[in-house]
Coordinates of C-alpha atoms and ligand atoms in Angstrom, one line a residue:
X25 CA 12.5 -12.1 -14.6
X26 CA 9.0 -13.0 -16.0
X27 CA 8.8 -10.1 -19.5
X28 CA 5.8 -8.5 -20.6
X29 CA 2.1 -8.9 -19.1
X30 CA 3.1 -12.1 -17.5
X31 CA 4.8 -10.5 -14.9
X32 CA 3.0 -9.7 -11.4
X33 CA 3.9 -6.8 -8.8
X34 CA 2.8 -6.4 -5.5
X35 CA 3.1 -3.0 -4.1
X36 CA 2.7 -2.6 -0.5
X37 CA 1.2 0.6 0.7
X38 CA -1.2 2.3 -1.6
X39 CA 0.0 6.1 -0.5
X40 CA 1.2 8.9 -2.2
X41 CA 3.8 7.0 -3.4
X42 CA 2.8 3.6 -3.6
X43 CA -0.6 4.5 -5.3
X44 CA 1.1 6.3 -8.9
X45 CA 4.0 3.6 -8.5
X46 CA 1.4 0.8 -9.0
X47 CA -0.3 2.7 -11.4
X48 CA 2.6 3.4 -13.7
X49 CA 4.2 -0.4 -13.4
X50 CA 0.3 -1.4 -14.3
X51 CA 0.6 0.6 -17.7
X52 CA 3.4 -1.4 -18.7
X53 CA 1.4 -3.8 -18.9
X54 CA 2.4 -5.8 -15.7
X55 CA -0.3 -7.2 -13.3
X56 CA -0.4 -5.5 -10.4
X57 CA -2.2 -6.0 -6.8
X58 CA -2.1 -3.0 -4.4
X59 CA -2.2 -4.2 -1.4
X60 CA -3.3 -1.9 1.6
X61 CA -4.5 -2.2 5.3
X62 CA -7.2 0.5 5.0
X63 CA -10.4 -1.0 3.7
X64 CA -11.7 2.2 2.0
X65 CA -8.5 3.0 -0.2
X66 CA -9.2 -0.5 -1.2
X67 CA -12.7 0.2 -2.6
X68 CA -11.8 3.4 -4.2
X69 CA -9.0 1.6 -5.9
X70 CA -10.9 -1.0 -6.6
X71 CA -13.9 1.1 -7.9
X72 CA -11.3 3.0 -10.6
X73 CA -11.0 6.0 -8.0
X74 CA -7.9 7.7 -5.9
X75 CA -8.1 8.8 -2.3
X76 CA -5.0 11.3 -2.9
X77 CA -5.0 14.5 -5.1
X78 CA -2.4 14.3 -7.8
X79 CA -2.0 15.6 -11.2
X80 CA -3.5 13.2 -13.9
X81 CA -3.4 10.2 -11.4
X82 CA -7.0 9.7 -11.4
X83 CA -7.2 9.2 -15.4
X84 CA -4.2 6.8 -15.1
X85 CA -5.6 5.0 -12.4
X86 CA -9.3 4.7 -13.9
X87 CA -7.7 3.4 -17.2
X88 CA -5.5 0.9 -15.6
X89 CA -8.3 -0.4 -13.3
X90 CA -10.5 -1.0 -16.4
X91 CA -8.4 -3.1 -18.2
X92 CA -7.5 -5.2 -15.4
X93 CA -3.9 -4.5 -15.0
X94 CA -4.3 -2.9 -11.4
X95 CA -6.9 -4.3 -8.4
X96 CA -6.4 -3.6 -5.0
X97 CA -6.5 -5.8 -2.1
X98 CA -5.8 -6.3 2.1
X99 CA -4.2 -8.8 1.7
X100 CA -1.0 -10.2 0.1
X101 CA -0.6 -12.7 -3.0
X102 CA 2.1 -14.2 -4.9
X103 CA 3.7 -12.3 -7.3
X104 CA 7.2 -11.8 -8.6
X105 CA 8.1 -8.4 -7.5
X106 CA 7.3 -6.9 -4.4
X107 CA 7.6 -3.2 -3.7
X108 CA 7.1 -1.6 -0.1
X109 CA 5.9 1.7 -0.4
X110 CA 4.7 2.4 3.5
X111 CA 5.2 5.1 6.0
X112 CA 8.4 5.4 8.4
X113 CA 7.4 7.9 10.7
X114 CA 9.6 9.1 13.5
X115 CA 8.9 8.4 17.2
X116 CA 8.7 11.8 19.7
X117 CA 12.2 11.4 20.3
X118 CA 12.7 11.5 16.8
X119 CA 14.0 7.8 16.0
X120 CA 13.0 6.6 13.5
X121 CA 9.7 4.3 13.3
X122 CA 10.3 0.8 10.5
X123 CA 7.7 -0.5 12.2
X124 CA 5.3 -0.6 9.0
X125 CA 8.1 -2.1 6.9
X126 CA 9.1 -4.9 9.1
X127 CA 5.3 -5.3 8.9
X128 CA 5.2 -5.2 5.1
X129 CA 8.3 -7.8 4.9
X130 CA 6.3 -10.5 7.7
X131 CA 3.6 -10.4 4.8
X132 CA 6.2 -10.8 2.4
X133 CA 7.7 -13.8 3.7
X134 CA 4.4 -15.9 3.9
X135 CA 4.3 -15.8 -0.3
X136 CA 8.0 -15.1 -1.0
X137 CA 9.2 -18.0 -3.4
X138 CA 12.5 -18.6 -5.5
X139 CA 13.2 -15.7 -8.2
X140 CA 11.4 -13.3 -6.5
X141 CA 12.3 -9.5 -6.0
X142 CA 11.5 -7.6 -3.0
X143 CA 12.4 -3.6 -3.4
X144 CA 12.1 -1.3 -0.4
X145 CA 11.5 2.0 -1.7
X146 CA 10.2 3.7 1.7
X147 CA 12.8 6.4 3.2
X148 CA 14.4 4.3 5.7
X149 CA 17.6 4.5 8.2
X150 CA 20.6 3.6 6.9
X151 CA 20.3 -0.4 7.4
X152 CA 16.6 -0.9 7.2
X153 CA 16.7 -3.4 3.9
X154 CA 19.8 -5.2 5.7
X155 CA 16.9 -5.6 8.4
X156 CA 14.4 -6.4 5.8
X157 CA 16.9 -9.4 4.6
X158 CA 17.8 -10.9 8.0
X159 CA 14.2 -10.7 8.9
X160 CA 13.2 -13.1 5.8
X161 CA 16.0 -15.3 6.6
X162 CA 14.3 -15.7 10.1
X163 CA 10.8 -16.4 8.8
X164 CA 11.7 -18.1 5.5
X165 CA 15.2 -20.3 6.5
X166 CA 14.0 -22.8 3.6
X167 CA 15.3 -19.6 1.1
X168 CA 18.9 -18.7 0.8
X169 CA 18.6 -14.9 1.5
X170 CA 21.3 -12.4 0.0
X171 CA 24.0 -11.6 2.9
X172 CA 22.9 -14.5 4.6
X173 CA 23.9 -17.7 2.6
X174 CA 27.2 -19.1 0.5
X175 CA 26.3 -18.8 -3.3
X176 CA 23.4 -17.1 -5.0
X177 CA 20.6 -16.4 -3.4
X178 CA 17.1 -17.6 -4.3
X179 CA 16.0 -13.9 -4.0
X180 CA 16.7 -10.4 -4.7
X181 CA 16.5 -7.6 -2.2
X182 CA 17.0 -4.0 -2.7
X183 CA 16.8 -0.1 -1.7
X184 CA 15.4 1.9 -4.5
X185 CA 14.3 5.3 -3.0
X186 CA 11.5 7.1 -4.4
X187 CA 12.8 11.0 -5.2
X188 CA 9.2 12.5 -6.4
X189 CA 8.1 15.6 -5.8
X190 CA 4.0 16.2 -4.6
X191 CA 2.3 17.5 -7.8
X192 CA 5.1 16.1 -10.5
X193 CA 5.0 12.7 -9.3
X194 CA 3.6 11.0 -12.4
X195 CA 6.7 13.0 -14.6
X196 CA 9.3 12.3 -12.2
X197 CA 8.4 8.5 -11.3
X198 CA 9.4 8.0 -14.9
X199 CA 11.7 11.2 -15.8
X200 CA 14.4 11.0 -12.4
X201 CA 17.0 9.2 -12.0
X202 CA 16.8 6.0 -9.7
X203 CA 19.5 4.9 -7.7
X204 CA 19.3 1.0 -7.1
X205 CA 20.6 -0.6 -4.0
X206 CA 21.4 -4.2 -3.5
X207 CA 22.1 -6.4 -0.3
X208 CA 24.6 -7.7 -2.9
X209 CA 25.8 -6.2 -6.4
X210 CA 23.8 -9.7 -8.1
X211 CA 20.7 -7.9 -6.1
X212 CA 21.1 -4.7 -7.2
X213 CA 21.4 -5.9 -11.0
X214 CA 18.2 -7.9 -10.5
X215 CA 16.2 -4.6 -9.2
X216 CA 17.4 -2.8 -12.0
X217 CA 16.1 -5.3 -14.6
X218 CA 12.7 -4.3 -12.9
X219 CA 13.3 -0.7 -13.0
X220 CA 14.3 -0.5 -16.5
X221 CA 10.1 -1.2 -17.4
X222 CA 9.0 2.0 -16.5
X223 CA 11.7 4.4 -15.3
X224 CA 13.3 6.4 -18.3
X225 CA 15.9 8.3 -16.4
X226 CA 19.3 6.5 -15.1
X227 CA 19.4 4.0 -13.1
X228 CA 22.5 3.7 -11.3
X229 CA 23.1 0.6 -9.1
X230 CA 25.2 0.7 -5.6
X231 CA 24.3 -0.9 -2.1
X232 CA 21.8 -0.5 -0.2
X233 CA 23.3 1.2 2.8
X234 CA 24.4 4.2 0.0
X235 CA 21.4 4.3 -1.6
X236 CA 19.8 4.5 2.0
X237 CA 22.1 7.0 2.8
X238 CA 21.5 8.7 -0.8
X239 CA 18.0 9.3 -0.4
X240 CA 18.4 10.8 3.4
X241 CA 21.3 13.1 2.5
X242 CA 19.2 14.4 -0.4
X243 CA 16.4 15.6 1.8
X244 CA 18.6 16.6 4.4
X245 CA 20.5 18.9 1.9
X246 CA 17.4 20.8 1.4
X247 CA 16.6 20.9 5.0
X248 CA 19.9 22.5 5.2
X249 CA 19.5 25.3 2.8
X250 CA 15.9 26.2 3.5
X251 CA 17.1 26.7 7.0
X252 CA 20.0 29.4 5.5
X253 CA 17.0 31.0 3.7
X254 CA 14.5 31.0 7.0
X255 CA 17.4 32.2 8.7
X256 CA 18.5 35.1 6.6
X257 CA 14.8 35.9 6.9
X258 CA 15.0 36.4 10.3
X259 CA 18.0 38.6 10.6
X260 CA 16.8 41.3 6.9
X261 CA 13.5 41.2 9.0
X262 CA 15.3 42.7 12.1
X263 CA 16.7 45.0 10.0
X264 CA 14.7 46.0 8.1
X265 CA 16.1 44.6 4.6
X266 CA 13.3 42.9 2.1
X267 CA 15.1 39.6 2.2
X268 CA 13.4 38.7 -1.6
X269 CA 15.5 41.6 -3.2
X270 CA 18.7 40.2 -1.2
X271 CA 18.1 36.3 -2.6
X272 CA 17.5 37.9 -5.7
X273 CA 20.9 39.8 -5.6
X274 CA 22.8 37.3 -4.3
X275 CA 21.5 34.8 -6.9
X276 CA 23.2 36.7 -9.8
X277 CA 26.3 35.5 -8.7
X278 CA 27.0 32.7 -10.9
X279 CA 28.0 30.5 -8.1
X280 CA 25.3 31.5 -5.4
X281 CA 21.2 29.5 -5.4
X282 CA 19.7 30.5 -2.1
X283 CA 16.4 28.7 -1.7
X284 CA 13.4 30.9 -0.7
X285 CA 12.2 31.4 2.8
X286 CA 8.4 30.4 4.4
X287 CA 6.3 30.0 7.5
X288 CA 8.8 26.7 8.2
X289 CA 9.3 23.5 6.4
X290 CA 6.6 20.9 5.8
X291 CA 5.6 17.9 4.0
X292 CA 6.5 14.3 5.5
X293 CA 10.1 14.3 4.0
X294 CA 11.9 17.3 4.5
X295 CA 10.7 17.8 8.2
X296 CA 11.3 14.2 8.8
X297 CA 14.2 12.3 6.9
X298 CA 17.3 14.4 8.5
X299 CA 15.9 13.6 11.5
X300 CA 17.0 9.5 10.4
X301 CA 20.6 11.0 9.8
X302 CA 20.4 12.6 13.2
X303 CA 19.6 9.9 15.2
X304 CA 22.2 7.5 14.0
X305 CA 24.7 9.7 14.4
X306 CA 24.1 12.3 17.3
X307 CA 27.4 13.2 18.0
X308 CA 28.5 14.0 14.2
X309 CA 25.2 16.0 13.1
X310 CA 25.3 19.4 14.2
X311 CA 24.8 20.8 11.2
X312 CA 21.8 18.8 10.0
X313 CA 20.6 19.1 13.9
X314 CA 20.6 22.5 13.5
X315 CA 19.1 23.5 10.5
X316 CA 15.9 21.3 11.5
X317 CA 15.8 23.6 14.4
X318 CA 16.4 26.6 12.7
X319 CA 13.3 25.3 10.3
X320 CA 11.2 24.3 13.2
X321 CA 12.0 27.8 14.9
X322 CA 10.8 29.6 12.0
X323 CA 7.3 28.5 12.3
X324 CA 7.3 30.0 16.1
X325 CA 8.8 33.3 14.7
X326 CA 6.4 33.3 12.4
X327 CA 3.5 32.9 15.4
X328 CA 5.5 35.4 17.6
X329 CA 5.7 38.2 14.5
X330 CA 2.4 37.7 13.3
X331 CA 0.7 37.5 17.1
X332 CA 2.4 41.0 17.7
X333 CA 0.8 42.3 14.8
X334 CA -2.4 41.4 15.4
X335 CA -2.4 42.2 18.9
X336 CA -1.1 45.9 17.9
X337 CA -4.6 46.3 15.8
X338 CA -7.3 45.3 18.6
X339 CA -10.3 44.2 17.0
X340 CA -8.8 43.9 13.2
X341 CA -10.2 40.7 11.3
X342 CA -7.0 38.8 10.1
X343 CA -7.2 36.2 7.1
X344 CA -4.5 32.9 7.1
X345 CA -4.1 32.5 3.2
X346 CA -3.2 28.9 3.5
X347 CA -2.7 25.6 5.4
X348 CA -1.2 23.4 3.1
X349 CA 2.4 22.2 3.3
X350 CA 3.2 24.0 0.3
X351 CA 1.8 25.4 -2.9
X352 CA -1.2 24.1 -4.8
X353 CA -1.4 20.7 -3.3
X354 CA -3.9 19.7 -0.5
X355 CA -1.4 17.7 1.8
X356 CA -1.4 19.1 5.2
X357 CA 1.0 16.7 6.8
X358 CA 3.7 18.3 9.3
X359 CA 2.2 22.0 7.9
X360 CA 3.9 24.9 9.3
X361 CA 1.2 27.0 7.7
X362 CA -1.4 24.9 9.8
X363 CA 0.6 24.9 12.8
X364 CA 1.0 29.0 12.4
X365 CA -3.0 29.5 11.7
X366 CA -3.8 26.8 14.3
X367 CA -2.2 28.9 16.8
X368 CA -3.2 31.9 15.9
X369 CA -6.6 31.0 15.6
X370 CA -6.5 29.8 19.3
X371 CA -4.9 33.0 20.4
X372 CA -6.9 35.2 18.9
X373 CA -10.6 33.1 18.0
X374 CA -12.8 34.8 16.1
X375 CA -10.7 37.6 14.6
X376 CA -9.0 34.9 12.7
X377 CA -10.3 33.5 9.2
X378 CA -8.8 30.7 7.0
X379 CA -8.7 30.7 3.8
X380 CA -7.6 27.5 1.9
X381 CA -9.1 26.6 -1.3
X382 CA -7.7 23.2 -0.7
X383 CA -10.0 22.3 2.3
X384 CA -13.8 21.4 2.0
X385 CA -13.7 22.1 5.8
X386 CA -11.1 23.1 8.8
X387 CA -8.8 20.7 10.5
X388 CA -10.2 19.3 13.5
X389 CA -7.1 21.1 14.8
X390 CA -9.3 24.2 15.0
X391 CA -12.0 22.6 16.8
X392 CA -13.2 25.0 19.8
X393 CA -11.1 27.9 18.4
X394 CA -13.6 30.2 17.0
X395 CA -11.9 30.8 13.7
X396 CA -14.0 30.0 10.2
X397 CA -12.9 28.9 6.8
X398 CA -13.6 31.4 4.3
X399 CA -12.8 31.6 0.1
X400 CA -10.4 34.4 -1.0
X401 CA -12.6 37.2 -2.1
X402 CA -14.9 36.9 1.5
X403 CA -11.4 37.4 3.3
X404 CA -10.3 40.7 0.6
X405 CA -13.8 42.2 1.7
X406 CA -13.7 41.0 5.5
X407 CA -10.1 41.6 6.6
X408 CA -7.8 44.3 7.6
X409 CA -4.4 42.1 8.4
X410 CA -3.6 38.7 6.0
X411 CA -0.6 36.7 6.5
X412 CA 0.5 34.6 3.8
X413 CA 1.4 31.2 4.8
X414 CA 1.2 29.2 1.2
X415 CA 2.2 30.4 -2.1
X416 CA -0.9 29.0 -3.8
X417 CA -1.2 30.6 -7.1
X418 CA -5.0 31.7 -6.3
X419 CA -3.2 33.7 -4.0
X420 CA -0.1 35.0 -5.9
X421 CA -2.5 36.1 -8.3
X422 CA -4.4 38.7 -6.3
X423 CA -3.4 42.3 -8.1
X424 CA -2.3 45.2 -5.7
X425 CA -4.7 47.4 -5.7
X426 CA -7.1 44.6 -3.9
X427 CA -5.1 44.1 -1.2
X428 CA -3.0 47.7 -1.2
X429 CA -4.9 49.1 2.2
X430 CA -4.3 45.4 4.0
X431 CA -1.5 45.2 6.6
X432 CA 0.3 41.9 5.1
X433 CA 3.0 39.8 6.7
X434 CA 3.7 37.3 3.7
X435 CA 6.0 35.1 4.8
X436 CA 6.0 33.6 1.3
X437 CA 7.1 37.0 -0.6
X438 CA 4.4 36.6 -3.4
X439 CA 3.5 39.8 -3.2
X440 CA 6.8 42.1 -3.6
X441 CA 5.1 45.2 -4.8
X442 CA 3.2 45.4 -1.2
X443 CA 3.7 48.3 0.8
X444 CA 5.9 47.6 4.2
X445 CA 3.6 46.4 6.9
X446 CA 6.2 44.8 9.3
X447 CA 8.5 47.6 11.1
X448 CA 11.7 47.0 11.3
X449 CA 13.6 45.9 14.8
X450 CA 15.3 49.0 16.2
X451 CA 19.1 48.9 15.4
X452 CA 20.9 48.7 18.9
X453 CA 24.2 50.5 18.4
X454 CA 27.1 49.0 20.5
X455 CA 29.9 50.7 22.0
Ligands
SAJ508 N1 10.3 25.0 1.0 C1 10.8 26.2 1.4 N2 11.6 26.9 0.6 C2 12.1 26.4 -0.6 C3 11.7 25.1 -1.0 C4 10.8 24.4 -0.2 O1 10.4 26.8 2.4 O2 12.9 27.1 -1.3 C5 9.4 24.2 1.9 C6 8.1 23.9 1.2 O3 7.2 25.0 1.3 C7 7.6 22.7 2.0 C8 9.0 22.0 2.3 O4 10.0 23.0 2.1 O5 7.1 23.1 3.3 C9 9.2 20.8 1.5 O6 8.9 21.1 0.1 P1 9.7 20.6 -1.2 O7 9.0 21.0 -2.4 O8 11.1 21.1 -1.0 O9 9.8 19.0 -1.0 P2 8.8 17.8 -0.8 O10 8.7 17.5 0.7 O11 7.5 18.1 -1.5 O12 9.5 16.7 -1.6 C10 10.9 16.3 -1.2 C11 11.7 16.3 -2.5 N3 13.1 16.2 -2.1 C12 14.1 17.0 -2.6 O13 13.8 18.0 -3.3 C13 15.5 16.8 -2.2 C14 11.3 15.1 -3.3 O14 12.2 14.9 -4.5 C15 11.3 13.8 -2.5 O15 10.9 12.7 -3.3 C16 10.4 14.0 -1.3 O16 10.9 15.1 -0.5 C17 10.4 12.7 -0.5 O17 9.4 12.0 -0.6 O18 11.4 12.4 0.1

């Protein structure tokens, strides 16, 4: 592979991911095109600017832009590397959606030349870069593809699944360990070379079906143990146990990590990846199945608890402390704090207020609903009932005695000195 500033990377999809990944090969020194279907994140790449809010990104991004190392374009050029960094959504039957990589890898092949590397780093189904090879073979059959010819290949392709979390991306792109997946082992090995420019943690090479698999059983692990969190939530609730002090008890024992309870799970990964496992294997996921339901149900509980409480206070004012998928970030996608206040604001109109210090201006999912977006000390003065939906710190920071005479279902449990608000269940006493 090409060293130094010779070398040129095309990164398809400029997104949350694809955007700092670009960025980051771009310091090494690499040139890099970004290469995106949406005209304006073009221009505001191009111009030195991010469209996405992340830590220190828009420094990076303006000093790699200056100095030529990064430009952004629609459409695809030659380069030596190619890394696919776009969405796989999932369908309303929840299948998976690898629509937008197929898409990426037809761009691909119209450039794709002897030596080159193509990486898929999207979260993908368990075959997806298999796909991704047979569907270059089709479209380029002058190029022996890995898996599809006798001999080496005239190209590389791998799985190398991006494992960053929202608001540590920069740090973890280069800190966390990358597991590198090849059509073949020879692939895998050619990946890594790639890796190794930027990426300080391991990397540790396998195929791409287990590093597919890797990256889905990763998410779905925590989809798993969020919902044993939500669902101890539920049952303390009902009896009237402060589930905080019982993770925190249980946690002492040496062998024990409960994961915290909320309104639901968001974000586009957690919600969405064990769905990928699910649907190739329907028969052998109850488990993961589950647990996505039990996360899902949560955000309904969570409408169902907070509606009776509100309903039980005619007239009250109510603040939603949050609408973003979690704390301190301002991605709202698959929100269960926006689905929560975006209910409750069309149950109840008016009463409700949003507060989100993350959002110039509501959703147009609250369009027609009556409710208004508010800052935090406008809701302290204004309402009787808040619910907490997001663990900003703005929020966690608010002292007791501001919000001591509040009725407050945090479904977060920021605030553990507050009084009880939420009665418990009566017990029903069998036999
Ligand atoms: N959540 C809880 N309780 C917890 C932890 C999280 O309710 O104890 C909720 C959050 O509030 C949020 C959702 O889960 O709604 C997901 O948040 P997260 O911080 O757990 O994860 P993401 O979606 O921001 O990022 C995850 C990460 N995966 C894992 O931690 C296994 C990240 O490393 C991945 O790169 C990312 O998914 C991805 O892109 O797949």
């Amino acid at each position: 592979m090409v060293s130094g500033s010779e070398l040129k990377v095309c990164v398809l999809g400029l997104g949350y991911i694809g955007l700092p990944t670009a960025a980051v090969i771009a310091r090494t020194g690499a040139q890099v095109v970004g290469v995106d279907v949406h005209q304006h994140v073009v221009d505001t790449v191009n111009s030195g600017k991010v469209h996405i809010e992340e830590i220190d990104l828009d420094g990076l991004v303006s000093g790699v832009v200056a100095r030529g190392n990064l430009r952004a374009s629609l459409d695809i050029e030659p380069a030596e590397v190619f890394v696919i960094a776009v969405p796989t959504p999932f369908r309303d039957d929840h299948t998976p959606d690898i629509g937008y990589v197929l898409k990426a890898a037809t761009a691909i092949a119209t450039v794709l030349k002897t030596g080159d590397v193509v990486v898929l780093e999207s979260t993908s189904p368990v075959g997806t870069t298999e796909q991704v090879a047979a569907l270059l073979g089709q479209l380029r059959p002058d190029l022996k593809i890995p898996g599809h010819c006798a001999g080496s290949a005239d190209v590389a392709i791998a799985y190398c699944p991006e494992r960053v979390l929202p608001g540590r991306i920069l740090v973890e792109l280069i800190d966390n360990d990358r597991v590198i997946g090849g059509v073949t082992p020879r692939c895998a090995r050619k990946a890594l070379q790639f890796y190794r420019r930027f990426v300080r943690g391991a990397c540790v090479t396998t195929s791409a079906k287990a590093a597919e698999m890797t990256k889905l059983s990763e998410n779905a692990f925590r989809d798993v143990n969020i919902a044993f969190a939500n669902e101890l939530s539920m049952i303390a609730e009902k009896m009237g146990v402060d589930v905080w002090e019982v993770i925190r008890l249980a946690n002492r024992h040496p062998r024990v990590n409960i994961l915290s309870p909320g309104p639901g799970v968001g974000g586009h990964c957690i919600a969405v990846d064990p769905w990928f496992l699910v649907s190739a294997a329907p028969e052998r996921t109850p488990l993961i199945r589950t647990a996505r339901e039990v996360n899902d149900g949560k955000i309904l509980h969570v409408v169902d608890t907070a509606s009776s409480m509100i309903a039980a206070h005619p007239g009250a004012k109510v603040g939603c402390l949050g609408l973003a998928f979690k704390a301190n970030i301002d991605d709202f996608r698959e929100s269960p704090a926006l689905k929560v206040a975006r209910e409750l604001a069309h149950r109840f109109g008016d009463r409700i207020a949003i507060v989100e210090p993350y959002a110039a201006a509501l959703p147009d999912a609250f369009a027609g609903s009556g409710a208004c977006l508010i800052d935090v000390d406008s809701a302290l003065e204004a309402c009787d009932i808040l619910i907490v939906l997001v663990d900003h710190d703005v929020f966690r920071s608010i002292p007791l005695d501001e919000r001591a005479d509040k009725l407050v279902y945090d479904t977060r449990g920021i605030w553990q000195d507050q009084p009880r608000s939420l009665p418990a269940e009566p017990l029903r006493l069998v036999g």
